[in-house]
Amino acid sequence: MSAVLDVRGVVKAFGENVVLRGVDLAVDEHRVVALIGGSGSGKSTLLRCASLLEVVDDGQVLLDGEDITDPRVDADAVRRRLGVVFQAYNLFPHLSVLDNVTLAPVRVHGRSRSEAREEALGLLERIGLADKSGEYPDRLSGGQQQRVAIARALAVRPRVLLLDEITSALDPELVGEVLRLVREVAEQGMTIVMATHEMGFAKQVADTVCFLDRGVVLESGPPDQVLGDPVEARTRQFLSRIIDAGRL
Amino acid sequence: MFAVVAYLVVTSSPGWPRVQTTFFSLEVARDSFPSILRGLWLNVQVLLIAAVCVVVLGLGIAALRTLRGPAFAPLRFLATAYVDLFRGMPLIITLYLVGFGLPALRLQGIPTSYFVLGTVAIVLTYSAYVAEVFRAGIESVHPSQRAAARSLGLTHRQMMRIVVLPQAVRNVTPALLNDFVALQKDVGLISVLGAIDAVRAAQIYVGQTFNFTPYVVAGLLFVLLAVPTARIADAVSARARRRQQSGSTL
Ligand SMILES: Nc1ncnc2c1ncn2[C@@H]1O[C@H](COP(=O)(O)OP(=O)(O)O)[C@@H](O)[C@H]1O
Ligand SMILES: [Mg+2]
C-alpha cells in the first residue's frame, strides 16, 4: 500500500531557527496519525509545509505519489485536495455557516450552488448543526465553530485531513464534542494527520503516534508503545510532563 | 449654560452691532442663498464622484502595499511612494499643481474643466489617506483567516476579494466615514481653482457687497451636509464596539 501523504526528509528554517531538520512521515490511506511534541517543536510548521502554506527548504512532500513541493506544481490545485483545520479563526466571520461550508465547493471546485448547498446541509446535519446553517460564526460556541470548520474541510472531499491542535483554544467542556466528531470522521475512513495534546484521544483513535523533537520524528509507532512504553528518554520526559499537567 | 453665557458675552460686546450686520444680515443671507445653494450642488457632485474614485483607488493601493514576497517589491515601492507623496502634500498645493499645472502643459486630452481637475486633485490626496486606512484594515484580519482561505484552495485574488477585503472594510468603516466627513468640507477647496461652488459663489457675493454673511450661509450649509454622515459614523462605531465586546475569541 503506498502512502497518501509521504513526507521525506523535510527541512524548514525561519532565518537562523532550523525548525525541521529532516522529517520523515508516511501516512497510509484510512489511517490516523497523531503528531505530538512540545510547544515549538514544529508540529504546526510540519502541517503548514504539508499544506503548502510554507515552502520547504529541502526534502519532499508526496501526495498520492506526486511531489507537491516541486516548484512547478500548481499549489492552489494541490491545496484543493487537502482539508485543513487550525487552532482558531478558521471560519470567516462575515459569512454564514452555510456560506463558509459551500465557499470552496462553489468557488474552487466549480460545483453548482444548489448541489453544494444540499451537500453542505447534509454535512451540517451529520454534525448536528443543521439548525445553525444561517447563523454567523460568532453566534456559535467555540466547539460548534470547530465542528463547522471540520465540516467545511470535508466538503471538498479531501484526500487527507490535517488538523492542527484544533481543541487547544477551547474551553475544556467543549473539547469532547469536537474530538467525538474527529473520531467519527476517522471511523468513516478519512486519512488524518493531527497535531494534538490530547494524549487520551491519540491513544484511542490514532493508528500511529509520532513524537516530534528537535526537528525530527524521534519516535513513532502504535500509540500503546509510544505513549505507554516509549523507547526514547526524551519521549518519556515529555509524557511525564504531560501527565503532571493532568492530560493523560 | 455655557452657551447662554457665551451668547450674552458676544451680544453685549462693543463690536457686536457691527459684526451682526456684516456677518449675520438676514437680508443678505436671503439674497445670496440661491446662488450659494446652486454652488453647493457642484460640491455635492464632486463629493459623490470623488468618494467613489477614492474608495476604488484607495483599495487598489492598499492591496498593492500589502502584497508579500520579494517579487512585488517594485509595486510595493510605487504604492508607498504614492501614499507618501500625496499624504504629505497639502491639498491646496495639489489643487494648484493639478488645476493650473496640468492644463498649462497643453497636452491633447487633458481636461480643462476646473470641476474635473479639482476632483482629480481631491481624489489624489484622499486616496492616499484612505489607502492607509484600508491597509490598517487588511492587516487587522487575523493571519489564520488567510491560511484558512488558501488551504481551501482559493487563489490569492479570491482570498483578498472574498475573505480579506470584506472583513478589512468592515473593520475600518468608522474611520472611513470620518474621512468622508472631512472630504465633505474639503470639496469646498475647489473654489481656489475658480470653479463656481458654494464657497466661490459666496465669495463673489462678498466681493460685491462687502458683507460677510454669505460665508456664514455657505459654512452652515456645509455643516448641514456633514451632520447626517457624522450621525451614521457614530451609529456604525457603536455597532462595531458592541460586536467587538460580544465577539468570542474563536
Ligand atoms: N512564520 C514563522 N516565522 C518565524 N518563526 C516561526 C514561524 N512559524 C513558526 N516559527 C518558529 O518555529 C518553531 C516551531 O513552531 P511551531 O511549528 O508553531 O511549533 P508547534 O506547533 O509544535 O508548537 C517555533 O520556534 C516558532 O517560533
Ligand atoms: Mg502549533
Coordinates of C-alpha atoms and ligand atoms in Angstrom, one line a residue:
Chain A
M1 CA 0.0 0.0 0.0
S2 CA 1.5 3.4 -1.0
A3 CA 1.2 6.3 1.3
V4 CA -1.4 9.1 0.7
L5 CA 0.9 11.6 2.3
D6 CA 4.6 11.0 2.3
V7 CA 7.0 13.5 4.0
R8 CA 10.6 12.8 3.1
G9 CA 13.5 14.5 4.8
V10 CA 11.7 17.8 5.1
V11 CA 13.9 20.7 6.3
K12 CA 12.5 24.1 7.2
A13 CA 14.2 27.0 8.8
F14 CA 13.0 30.5 9.8
G15 CA 16.1 32.5 9.4
E16 CA 18.6 31.0 11.9
N17 CA 16.0 28.9 13.6
V18 CA 16.0 25.5 12.0
V19 CA 12.7 24.1 13.0
L20 CA 12.5 20.9 10.9
R21 CA 15.8 19.0 10.4
G22 CA 14.8 16.2 8.1
V23 CA 11.3 14.9 9.0
D24 CA 10.1 11.6 7.6
L25 CA 6.4 10.7 7.9
A26 CA 4.3 8.4 5.8
V27 CA 0.6 8.3 6.2
D28 CA -1.3 5.4 4.6
E29 CA -4.9 5.6 3.4
H30 CA -7.6 5.4 6.1
R31 CA -5.0 5.9 8.8
V32 CA -4.9 8.4 11.7
V33 CA -1.5 9.8 12.7
A34 CA -1.2 11.8 15.8
L35 CA 1.7 14.3 15.9
I36 CA 2.8 15.0 19.5
G37 CA 5.7 17.1 20.8
G38 CA 6.4 20.1 23.0
S39 CA 5.2 23.6 22.2
G40 CA 7.5 24.9 19.5
S41 CA 8.7 21.5 18.4
G42 CA 7.5 22.2 14.8
K43 CA 4.1 20.4 14.6
S44 CA 2.4 23.4 13.0
T45 CA 5.3 24.0 10.8
L46 CA 5.2 20.5 9.5
L47 CA 1.5 20.6 8.8
R48 CA 1.9 24.0 7.1
C49 CA 4.7 22.6 4.9
A50 CA 2.4 19.6 4.0
S51 CA -0.4 22.0 3.1
L52 CA 2.0 24.3 1.1
L53 CA 1.4 27.2 3.4
E54 CA 5.1 27.2 3.9
V55 CA 7.8 26.4 1.3
V56 CA 10.2 23.7 2.4
D57 CA 13.9 24.4 2.3
D58 CA 14.8 20.8 1.5
G59 CA 13.2 17.4 1.2
Q60 CA 9.9 16.5 -0.4
V61 CA 6.2 16.0 0.3
L62 CA 4.4 13.5 -1.8
L63 CA 0.6 13.5 -2.1
D64 CA -0.6 10.2 -3.8
G65 CA 2.9 9.8 -5.1
E66 CA 3.1 13.3 -6.7
D67 CA 5.9 15.6 -5.4
I68 CA 3.8 18.6 -4.3
T69 CA 6.9 20.6 -3.2
D70 CA 8.1 20.8 -6.7
P71 CA 8.1 24.5 -7.5
R72 CA 6.4 23.8 -10.9
V73 CA 3.4 22.3 -9.2
D74 CA 0.2 24.4 -9.1
A75 CA 0.0 24.9 -5.3
D76 CA -3.7 26.0 -5.4
A77 CA -4.6 22.8 -7.2
V78 CA -2.8 20.8 -4.6
R79 CA -4.5 22.6 -1.7
R80 CA -7.8 21.7 -3.2
R81 CA -7.1 18.1 -2.4
L82 CA -6.4 18.8 1.3
G83 CA -8.5 19.7 4.2
V84 CA -7.0 21.8 6.9
V85 CA -8.3 23.0 10.3
F86 CA -6.3 25.3 12.6
Q87 CA -6.5 26.0 16.3
A88 CA -8.7 29.1 15.9
Y89 CA -10.0 31.7 13.5
N90 CA -10.9 29.1 10.9
L91 CA -14.4 30.3 10.0
F92 CA -14.9 33.5 8.0
P93 CA -16.9 35.7 10.4
H94 CA -18.6 37.7 7.6
L95 CA -20.1 34.6 6.0
S96 CA -22.9 32.5 7.4
V97 CA -22.2 28.9 8.5
L98 CA -23.7 27.6 5.3
D99 CA -21.7 30.0 3.1
N100 CA -18.5 29.0 4.9
V101 CA -19.1 25.4 4.0
T102 CA -20.1 26.0 0.4
L103 CA -17.5 28.6 -0.4
A104 CA -14.7 26.2 -1.6
P105 CA -17.1 23.7 -3.4
V106 CA -18.6 26.6 -5.4
R107 CA -15.7 28.9 -5.9
V108 CA -12.8 26.4 -6.2
H109 CA -14.4 23.2 -7.3
G110 CA -17.0 24.7 -9.6
R111 CA -19.9 22.8 -8.2
S112 CA -23.3 24.3 -8.6
R113 CA -24.7 26.3 -5.8
S114 CA -27.7 24.1 -5.2
E115 CA -25.6 20.9 -5.2
A116 CA -23.1 22.4 -2.8
R117 CA -25.8 23.7 -0.6
E118 CA -27.5 20.4 -0.4
E119 CA -24.3 18.6 0.4
A120 CA -23.3 21.2 3.0
L121 CA -26.7 20.9 4.7
G122 CA -26.1 17.1 4.8
L123 CA -22.8 17.6 6.4
L124 CA -24.2 20.1 8.9
E125 CA -27.0 17.6 9.7
R126 CA -24.3 15.0 10.3
I127 CA -22.5 17.1 12.8
G128 CA -25.8 18.1 14.4
L129 CA -25.7 21.8 13.4
A130 CA -28.2 21.9 10.6
D131 CA -30.3 24.4 12.5
K132 CA -27.3 26.8 12.7
S133 CA -26.7 27.0 8.9
G134 CA -28.0 30.5 8.7
E135 CA -26.1 31.8 11.7
Y136 CA -22.9 33.8 11.7
P137 CA -19.9 32.1 13.3
D138 CA -19.8 34.5 16.3
R139 CA -23.2 33.1 17.4
L140 CA -21.7 29.7 17.8
S141 CA -19.7 28.3 20.7
G142 CA -16.0 27.6 20.1
G143 CA -16.8 23.8 19.9
Q144 CA -19.5 24.4 17.3
Q145 CA -17.2 26.6 15.3
Q146 CA -14.5 24.0 15.2
R147 CA -17.0 21.3 14.2
V148 CA -18.2 23.6 11.3
A149 CA -14.6 24.1 10.3
I150 CA -14.2 20.3 10.1
A151 CA -17.4 20.1 8.0
R152 CA -16.0 22.8 5.8
A153 CA -12.8 20.9 5.3
L154 CA -14.7 17.7 4.5
A155 CA -16.9 19.5 2.0
V156 CA -14.2 19.4 -0.6
R157 CA -13.8 15.6 -0.2
P158 CA -10.1 15.9 0.7
R159 CA -7.6 13.1 0.3
V160 CA -6.2 13.8 3.8
L161 CA -7.4 15.9 6.7
L162 CA -4.7 18.0 8.5
L163 CA -5.8 19.1 12.0
D164 CA -3.5 21.4 13.9
E165 CA -4.4 21.4 17.7
I166 CA -8.0 22.0 16.9
T167 CA -9.1 21.7 20.5
S168 CA -6.3 23.7 22.2
A169 CA -8.1 27.0 22.2
L170 CA -11.3 25.5 23.5
D171 CA -12.8 25.6 27.0
P172 CA -12.3 22.1 28.4
E173 CA -16.0 21.3 28.4
L174 CA -16.2 21.8 24.6
V175 CA -13.3 19.6 23.7
G176 CA -15.3 16.4 23.9
E177 CA -17.8 17.2 21.1
V178 CA -15.0 18.1 18.7
L179 CA -13.0 15.0 19.4
R180 CA -16.1 12.9 19.0
L181 CA -16.6 14.3 15.5
V182 CA -12.9 13.6 14.6
R183 CA -13.3 10.0 15.8
E184 CA -16.5 9.6 13.7
V185 CA -14.7 11.1 10.6
A186 CA -11.8 8.7 11.2
E187 CA -14.1 5.7 11.6
Q188 CA -15.6 6.6 8.2
G189 CA -12.2 6.1 6.7
M190 CA -10.8 9.6 6.3
T191 CA -7.0 9.8 6.3
I192 CA -6.0 12.1 9.1
V193 CA -2.9 13.8 10.5
M194 CA -3.5 15.6 13.7
A195 CA -1.2 17.6 15.9
T196 CA -2.6 17.3 19.4
H197 CA -2.0 17.5 23.1
E198 CA -4.9 15.1 23.8
M199 CA -3.0 12.0 24.6
G200 CA -6.0 10.1 25.8
F201 CA -7.6 10.7 22.4
A202 CA -4.5 9.8 20.5
K203 CA -4.3 6.6 22.4
Q204 CA -7.9 5.6 21.4
V205 CA -8.1 6.9 17.9
A206 CA -4.7 7.1 16.3
D207 CA -3.1 4.2 14.4
T208 CA 0.3 5.8 14.8
V209 CA 1.8 8.3 17.2
C210 CA 4.8 10.4 16.1
F211 CA 6.8 12.3 18.7
L212 CA 8.4 15.3 17.1
D213 CA 11.5 16.6 19.0
R214 CA 14.3 18.9 18.0
G215 CA 13.3 19.0 14.4
V216 CA 13.0 15.2 13.7
V217 CA 10.5 12.4 14.4
L218 CA 12.3 11.0 17.3
E219 CA 10.0 8.1 17.9
S220 CA 6.9 6.7 16.2
G221 CA 4.7 3.6 16.4
P222 CA 1.4 2.3 17.7
P223 CA 0.0 4.5 20.5
D224 CA 0.3 1.8 23.1
Q225 CA 4.0 1.6 22.5
V226 CA 4.9 5.3 22.1
L227 CA 2.6 6.6 24.8
G228 CA 2.7 3.5 27.0
D229 CA 6.3 2.3 26.8
P230 CA 8.5 4.8 24.9
V231 CA 12.0 3.8 23.9
E232 CA 13.5 7.3 23.9
A233 CA 14.3 9.1 27.2
R234 CA 13.1 12.4 25.8
T235 CA 9.7 10.9 24.9
R236 CA 9.3 9.7 28.4
Q237 CA 10.3 13.1 29.7
F238 CA 7.7 14.8 27.5
L239 CA 5.0 12.3 28.5
S240 CA 5.7 12.7 32.2
R241 CA 5.4 16.5 31.9
I242 CA 2.0 15.9 30.2
I243 CA 0.9 13.5 32.9
D244 CA 1.9 16.1 35.5
A245 CA -0.3 18.6 33.7
G246 CA -3.1 16.0 34.0
R247 CA -3.7 15.4 30.4
L248 CA -3.2 11.6 30.1
Chain B
M1 CA -25.4 77.2 30.5
F2 CA -22.1 77.9 28.8
A3 CA -23.9 78.7 25.6
V4 CA -26.1 81.2 27.3
V5 CA -23.0 82.9 28.9
A6 CA -21.2 82.9 25.6
Y7 CA -24.2 84.4 23.8
L8 CA -24.6 87.1 26.4
V9 CA -20.9 88.0 26.3
V10 CA -20.8 88.1 22.5
T11 CA -24.0 90.1 22.0
S12 CA -23.1 92.6 24.7
S13 CA -19.6 93.2 23.3
P14 CA -18.9 96.7 21.9
G15 CA -18.3 95.4 18.3
W16 CA -21.4 93.2 18.2
P17 CA -23.8 95.6 16.3
R18 CA -21.3 95.9 13.5
V19 CA -20.5 92.2 13.4
Q20 CA -24.2 91.4 13.4
T21 CA -24.8 93.5 10.3
T22 CA -21.7 92.3 8.3
F23 CA -21.9 88.6 9.2
F24 CA -25.4 87.9 10.2
S25 CA -27.6 90.0 8.0
L26 CA -30.8 88.2 7.3
E27 CA -31.4 90.2 4.2
V28 CA -28.0 89.4 2.6
A29 CA -28.5 85.8 3.6
R30 CA -31.8 85.6 1.7
D31 CA -30.3 87.3 -1.4
S32 CA -27.2 85.1 -1.6
F33 CA -28.8 81.8 -0.6
P34 CA -30.0 80.7 -4.1
S35 CA -26.6 81.1 -5.8
I36 CA -24.8 79.5 -2.9
L37 CA -27.1 76.6 -3.0
R38 CA -26.5 76.2 -6.7
G39 CA -22.8 76.2 -5.9
L40 CA -23.3 73.6 -3.3
W41 CA -24.8 71.3 -5.9
L42 CA -21.4 71.4 -7.6
N43 CA -19.7 70.5 -4.3
V44 CA -22.1 67.6 -3.9
Q45 CA -21.3 66.3 -7.3
V46 CA -17.6 66.5 -6.7
L47 CA -18.1 64.8 -3.4
L48 CA -20.0 61.8 -4.8
I49 CA -17.7 61.2 -7.7
A50 CA -14.6 61.7 -5.6
A51 CA -15.8 59.4 -2.9
V52 CA -16.4 56.5 -5.3
C53 CA -13.0 57.1 -7.0
V54 CA -11.2 57.4 -3.6
V55 CA -12.6 54.1 -2.4
V56 CA -11.6 52.2 -5.6
L57 CA -8.2 53.7 -5.9
G58 CA -7.5 53.5 -2.1
L59 CA -8.4 49.8 -2.1
G60 CA -6.1 49.2 -5.0
I61 CA -3.2 51.0 -3.5
A62 CA -3.7 49.3 -0.2
A63 CA -3.8 45.9 -1.9
L64 CA -0.5 46.7 -3.6
R65 CA 1.1 47.8 -0.4
T66 CA 0.1 44.7 1.4
L67 CA 1.4 42.3 -1.3
R68 CA 4.0 40.0 0.2
G69 CA 7.2 38.5 -1.2
P70 CA 10.2 40.0 -3.0
A71 CA 8.7 39.7 -6.4
F72 CA 6.3 42.5 -5.6
A73 CA 8.9 44.9 -4.1
P74 CA 8.7 47.4 -7.1
L75 CA 4.8 47.5 -6.9
R76 CA 5.0 48.0 -3.1
F77 CA 7.6 50.7 -3.5
L78 CA 5.5 52.6 -6.0
A79 CA 2.4 52.3 -3.8
T80 CA 4.3 53.5 -0.8
A81 CA 5.8 56.5 -2.8
Y82 CA 2.3 57.5 -3.9
V83 CA 1.0 57.4 -0.4
D84 CA 4.0 59.4 1.0
L85 CA 3.7 62.0 -1.8
F86 CA 0.0 62.7 -1.7
R87 CA -0.5 62.3 2.0
G88 CA 2.4 64.7 2.7
M89 CA 1.5 67.3 0.1
P90 CA -1.0 69.9 1.4
L91 CA -4.3 69.5 -0.6
I92 CA -4.2 73.1 -1.7
I93 CA -0.8 72.7 -3.3
T94 CA -2.0 69.6 -5.1
L95 CA -5.1 71.5 -6.2
Y96 CA -2.9 74.3 -7.7
L97 CA -0.5 71.9 -9.3
V98 CA -3.2 69.8 -10.9
G99 CA -5.6 72.6 -11.6
F100 CA -3.1 75.1 -13.1
G101 CA -0.1 72.9 -13.9
L102 CA -1.8 70.1 -16.0
P103 CA -3.7 72.4 -18.4
A104 CA -0.5 74.5 -18.8
L105 CA 1.1 71.5 -20.4
R106 CA -1.4 71.9 -23.2
L107 CA -1.4 68.2 -23.9
Q108 CA -4.1 66.6 -26.0
G109 CA -6.9 65.1 -24.0
I110 CA -6.1 66.8 -20.7
P111 CA -9.4 68.2 -19.4
T112 CA -9.5 71.9 -18.7
S113 CA -12.7 72.0 -16.6
Y114 CA -11.9 73.0 -13.0
F115 CA -14.7 70.7 -12.0
V116 CA -12.7 67.7 -13.3
L117 CA -9.3 68.9 -12.3
G118 CA -10.4 69.8 -8.8
T119 CA -12.0 66.4 -8.4
V120 CA -8.7 64.7 -9.6
A121 CA -6.7 66.6 -7.1
I122 CA -9.0 65.7 -4.3
V123 CA -9.0 62.1 -5.3
L124 CA -5.2 62.0 -5.4
T125 CA -4.9 63.3 -1.8
Y126 CA -7.8 61.4 -0.3
S127 CA -7.0 58.1 -1.9
A128 CA -3.6 58.3 -0.2
Y129 CA -5.2 58.7 3.1
V130 CA -7.9 56.1 2.5
A131 CA -5.3 53.6 1.3
E132 CA -3.7 53.8 4.7
V133 CA -7.0 53.2 6.4
F134 CA -7.6 50.2 4.2
R135 CA -4.1 48.9 4.8
A136 CA -4.7 49.0 8.5
G137 CA -7.9 47.1 7.9
I138 CA -6.2 44.5 5.8
E139 CA -3.6 44.0 8.4
S140 CA -6.2 43.7 11.1
V141 CA -7.5 40.5 9.6
H142 CA -6.1 37.5 11.5
P143 CA -3.4 35.7 9.6
S144 CA -5.2 32.4 10.2
Q145 CA -8.0 33.7 8.0
R146 CA -5.6 33.9 5.1
A147 CA -4.2 30.5 5.9
A148 CA -7.7 29.1 6.1
A149 CA -8.7 30.7 2.7
R150 CA -5.6 29.5 1.0
S151 CA -5.9 26.0 2.4
L152 CA -9.4 25.8 0.9
G153 CA -7.7 26.2 -2.5
L154 CA -8.7 29.9 -3.0
T155 CA -6.2 31.8 -5.2
H156 CA -4.6 34.9 -3.7
R157 CA -7.1 37.1 -5.6
Q158 CA -10.0 35.1 -4.4
M159 CA -8.7 35.2 -0.8
M160 CA -8.4 39.0 -1.0
R161 CA -11.8 39.6 -2.6
I162 CA -13.9 37.1 -0.7
V163 CA -12.2 36.8 2.7
V164 CA -9.8 39.6 3.5
L165 CA -11.2 42.8 2.0
P166 CA -14.8 42.4 3.2
Q167 CA -13.5 42.0 6.8
A168 CA -11.0 44.8 6.3
V169 CA -13.7 47.2 5.1
R170 CA -16.0 46.2 7.9
N171 CA -13.2 46.9 10.5
V172 CA -12.4 50.3 9.2
T173 CA -15.9 51.6 8.3
P174 CA -16.0 54.1 11.2
A175 CA -12.6 55.5 10.1
L176 CA -13.7 55.7 6.5
L177 CA -16.9 57.6 7.5
N178 CA -14.7 60.0 9.4
D179 CA -12.6 60.6 6.3
F180 CA -15.9 61.1 4.4
V181 CA -16.9 63.9 6.7
A182 CA -13.5 65.6 6.2
L183 CA -13.9 65.1 2.4
Q184 CA -17.3 66.8 2.6
K185 CA -15.8 70.1 3.6
D186 CA -12.6 69.8 1.6
V187 CA -14.6 69.7 -1.6
G188 CA -15.1 73.4 -0.9
L189 CA -11.5 73.9 -1.7
I190 CA -12.1 73.5 -5.5
S191 CA -13.1 77.2 -5.2
V192 CA -9.4 78.1 -5.3
L193 CA -9.4 77.0 -8.9
G194 CA -12.3 79.3 -9.8
A195 CA -15.0 76.6 -10.0
I196 CA -18.3 78.3 -9.0
D197 CA -19.0 76.1 -6.0
A198 CA -20.7 77.2 -2.8
V199 CA -17.6 78.9 -1.4
R200 CA -16.9 80.7 -4.7
A201 CA -20.5 81.8 -5.0
A202 CA -20.3 83.2 -1.5
Q203 CA -17.0 84.9 -2.3
I204 CA -18.5 86.6 -5.4
Y205 CA -21.3 87.9 -3.3
V206 CA -19.0 89.2 -0.6
G207 CA -16.9 90.9 -3.2
Q208 CA -19.9 92.8 -4.5
T209 CA -21.5 93.8 -1.1
F210 CA -18.6 93.8 1.4
N211 CA -20.8 91.9 3.7
F212 CA -19.6 88.5 5.0
T213 CA -22.9 86.9 5.6
P214 CA -22.7 84.7 2.5
Y215 CA -19.7 82.9 4.1
V216 CA -21.7 82.1 7.1
V217 CA -24.5 80.8 4.9
A218 CA -22.1 78.6 2.9
G219 CA -20.5 77.4 6.2
L220 CA -23.8 76.4 7.7
L221 CA -24.8 74.6 4.5
F222 CA -21.6 72.5 4.7
V223 CA -22.3 71.8 8.4
L224 CA -25.8 70.6 7.5
L225 CA -24.3 68.4 4.8
A226 CA -21.9 66.8 7.3
V227 CA -24.4 66.2 10.1
P228 CA -26.1 63.1 8.7
T229 CA -22.8 61.4 7.9
A230 CA -21.5 62.2 11.4
R231 CA -24.6 60.6 12.9
I232 CA -24.2 57.5 10.7
A233 CA -20.5 57.3 11.7
D234 CA -21.5 57.4 15.4
A235 CA -24.0 54.6 14.9
V236 CA -21.6 52.4 12.9
S237 CA -18.9 52.9 15.5
A238 CA -21.2 52.0 18.3
R239 CA -22.3 48.9 16.5
A240 CA -18.7 47.9 15.8
R241 CA -17.9 48.3 19.6
R242 CA -20.8 46.2 20.6
R243 CA -19.8 43.5 18.1
Q244 CA -16.2 43.5 19.5
Q245 CA -17.4 43.1 23.0
S246 CA -19.8 40.3 22.3
G247 CA -17.5 38.5 19.8
S248 CA -15.8 35.3 21.1
T249 CA -12.1 34.6 20.5
L250 CA -12.6 31.6 18.4
Ligands
LIG1 N1 6.3 32.2 10.3 C1 7.3 32.0 11.2 N2 8.3 32.8 11.3 C2 9.3 32.6 12.1 N3 9.4 31.6 13.0 C3 8.4 30.7 13.0 C4 7.2 30.9 12.1 N4 6.4 29.9 12.4 C5 6.9 29.1 13.4 N5 8.1 29.6 13.8 C6 9.0 29.1 14.8 O1 9.1 27.7 14.5 C7 9.2 27.0 15.7 C8 8.1 25.9 15.7 O2 6.9 26.4 15.7 P1 5.5 25.6 15.5 O3 5.7 24.8 14.3 O4 4.4 26.5 15.7 O5 5.6 24.6 16.8 P2 4.4 23.8 17.5 O6 3.2 23.9 16.5 O7 4.9 22.4 17.6 O8 4.1 24.4 18.8 C9 9.0 28.0 16.8 O9 10.3 28.3 17.4 C10 8.4 29.2 16.2 O10 8.9 30.3 16.8
MG2 MG 1.3 24.6 16.8

